Short mmCIF file of C-alpha atoms in Angstrom, two decimals:
data_model
loop_
_atom_site.label_atom_id
_atom_site.label_comp_id
_atom_site.label_asym_id
_atom_site.label_seq_id
_atom_site.Cartn_x
_atom_site.Cartn_y
_atom_site.Cartn_z
CA MET A 543 88.00 76.35 133.99
CA LEU A 544 88.72 75.22 130.15
CA ASN A 545 92.07 75.03 129.29
CA GLN A 546 92.83 76.45 125.54
CA PRO A 547 95.89 75.36 124.04
CA ALA A 548 98.33 77.14 123.65
CA SER A 549 99.10 77.24 120.35
CA GLU A 550 95.67 78.30 119.54
CA ILE A 551 95.93 81.54 121.26
CA GLU A 552 99.72 81.94 119.51
CA LEU A 553 97.85 81.42 116.53
CA LEU A 554 95.45 84.35 117.79
CA ARG A 555 98.38 86.34 118.42
CA ALA A 556 99.93 85.82 115.20
CA THR A 557 96.54 87.12 113.47
CA TYR A 558 96.38 90.11 115.21
CA ALA A 559 99.96 90.61 114.35
CA ALA A 560 99.54 90.12 110.17
CA PHE A 561 96.01 92.25 110.68
CA ASN A 562 97.76 94.82 112.56
CA ALA A 563 101.36 95.31 110.04
CA ARG A 564 98.53 95.17 107.51
CA ASP A 565 99.96 92.18 106.02
CA ILE A 566 96.66 89.61 104.51
CA ASN A 567 98.87 86.98 103.39
CA ALA A 568 100.08 85.94 106.64
CA ALA A 569 96.41 86.49 108.13
CA LEU A 570 94.62 84.58 105.53
CA ALA A 571 97.15 81.47 106.00
CA LEU A 572 95.97 81.18 108.75
CA MET A 573 92.18 80.94 107.88
CA THR A 574 90.60 78.29 106.84
CA ALA A 575 89.08 78.17 102.82
CA ASP A 576 85.75 79.36 103.80
CA VAL A 577 86.41 81.85 106.85
CA ALA A 578 83.35 83.81 107.91
CA TRP A 579 85.01 86.77 109.17
CA PRO A 580 82.48 90.62 110.30
CA ARG A 581 82.13 93.26 108.39
CA ALA A 582 82.73 95.26 111.98
CA PHE A 583 82.20 98.47 109.98
CA LYS A 584 79.30 98.01 107.36
CA GLY A 585 77.37 95.17 108.93
CA GLY A 586 76.97 90.90 107.95
CA PHE A 587 79.98 88.86 106.86
CA VAL A 588 82.35 88.45 104.50
CA ARG A 589 82.70 84.63 103.31
CA GLY A 590 86.27 83.05 102.65
CA HIS A 591 89.60 84.45 101.72
CA GLU A 592 88.92 86.70 98.78
CA GLU A 593 86.07 88.52 100.29
CA VAL A 594 88.17 88.93 103.38
CA ARG A 595 90.95 90.33 101.54
CA ALA A 596 88.80 92.78 99.57
CA TYR A 597 86.66 93.79 103.20
CA TRP A 598 90.08 94.64 104.62
CA THR A 599 91.80 96.28 101.37
CA GLU A 600 88.48 98.73 101.29
CA GLN A 601 88.23 98.79 104.93
CA TRP A 602 92.02 100.49 105.02
CA SER A 603 91.09 102.84 102.43
CA GLU A 604 89.04 104.16 104.72
CA ILE A 605 90.08 104.05 108.42
CA ASP A 606 93.10 102.77 110.44
CA PRO A 607 92.09 100.50 112.84
CA HIS A 608 94.68 98.70 115.46
CA VAL A 609 93.70 95.78 117.61
CA GLU A 610 95.70 94.76 120.57
CA PRO A 611 94.12 91.39 122.33
CA SER A 612 94.71 91.83 125.67
CA ALA A 613 93.07 88.45 127.34
CA PHE A 614 91.69 85.40 126.12
CA HIS A 615 88.88 83.42 127.52
CA PRO A 616 88.54 79.57 126.76
CA GLU A 617 83.91 78.79 126.66
CA GLU A 618 82.51 75.46 125.63
CA GLY A 619 82.45 74.43 122.23
CA GLY A 620 85.89 75.40 121.35
CA ARG A 621 85.41 78.54 120.66
CA ILE A 622 87.86 81.44 122.29
CA LEU A 623 86.38 85.26 123.33
CA VAL A 624 88.94 87.78 123.48
CA ASP A 625 89.14 91.03 125.18
CA VAL A 626 90.48 93.35 122.54
CA HIS A 627 91.52 97.00 122.51
CA GLN A 628 90.33 98.81 119.39
CA VAL A 629 91.83 101.95 118.46
CA VAL A 630 90.09 102.96 114.85
CA ARG A 631 91.69 106.69 113.62
CA ASP A 632 90.58 108.05 110.56
CA LEU A 633 92.84 108.11 107.34
CA ALA A 634 94.09 111.76 108.62
CA GLY A 635 95.37 110.20 112.52
CA THR A 636 92.07 111.39 114.51
CA VAL A 637 91.04 108.82 116.80
CA VAL A 638 87.08 107.85 116.22
CA ALA A 639 87.46 105.35 118.33
CA ASP A 640 89.04 103.85 121.35
CA GLU A 641 87.29 100.57 122.97
CA GLN A 642 87.29 97.70 124.24
CA VAL A 643 85.43 94.88 122.35
CA GLY A 644 85.17 90.90 121.82
CA HIS A 645 86.21 89.10 119.20
CA ARG A 646 84.99 85.08 119.93
CA PHE A 647 86.74 82.96 117.63
CA THR A 648 85.56 79.42 116.18
CA ILE A 649 88.76 77.30 115.48
CA ASP A 650 89.16 74.28 113.33
CA ARG A 651 92.01 72.27 112.44
CA GLY A 652 94.09 74.89 113.75
CA LEU A 653 92.78 77.58 111.68
CA ILE A 654 90.47 80.62 111.87
CA GLN A 655 86.83 79.31 110.63
CA VAL A 656 84.33 82.14 112.09
CA MET A 657 85.41 85.09 114.09
CA GLU A 658 82.17 87.52 116.21
CA VAL A 659 82.56 90.57 117.43
CA CYS A 660 80.20 90.41 120.82
CA SER A 661 80.26 91.91 124.12
CA LEU A 662 82.32 91.54 126.27
CA PRO A 663 81.00 89.81 129.95
CA SER A 664 80.63 92.88 132.72
CA SER A 665 83.23 92.52 135.23
CA SER A 666 81.24 93.35 138.66
#
């Protein structure tokens, strides 16, 4: 079993809280300057703080996502897989997605360097 430093899990919890609060500056402060972030509902990645800011601003003008981490799974290479309950609403408040998704984070010197959307391991 790999142990993940509590500080990295707290970093990720703070990032989800900032995202859900729509506090872009607080979230960006937890990321490296060259962060790679997925354009989950558009495809591809954005890189760096200004591209993440522009992507989130665009995303929030079209949908209202809320993400709650429910479990953290340390992986090889210092990565962390997060089990996330994601609820996406349209701007009128209608739920368009309610699902469990995986977010894999690479942490570098206490900051998020890469986030990827991935599938969760199936429970047997």
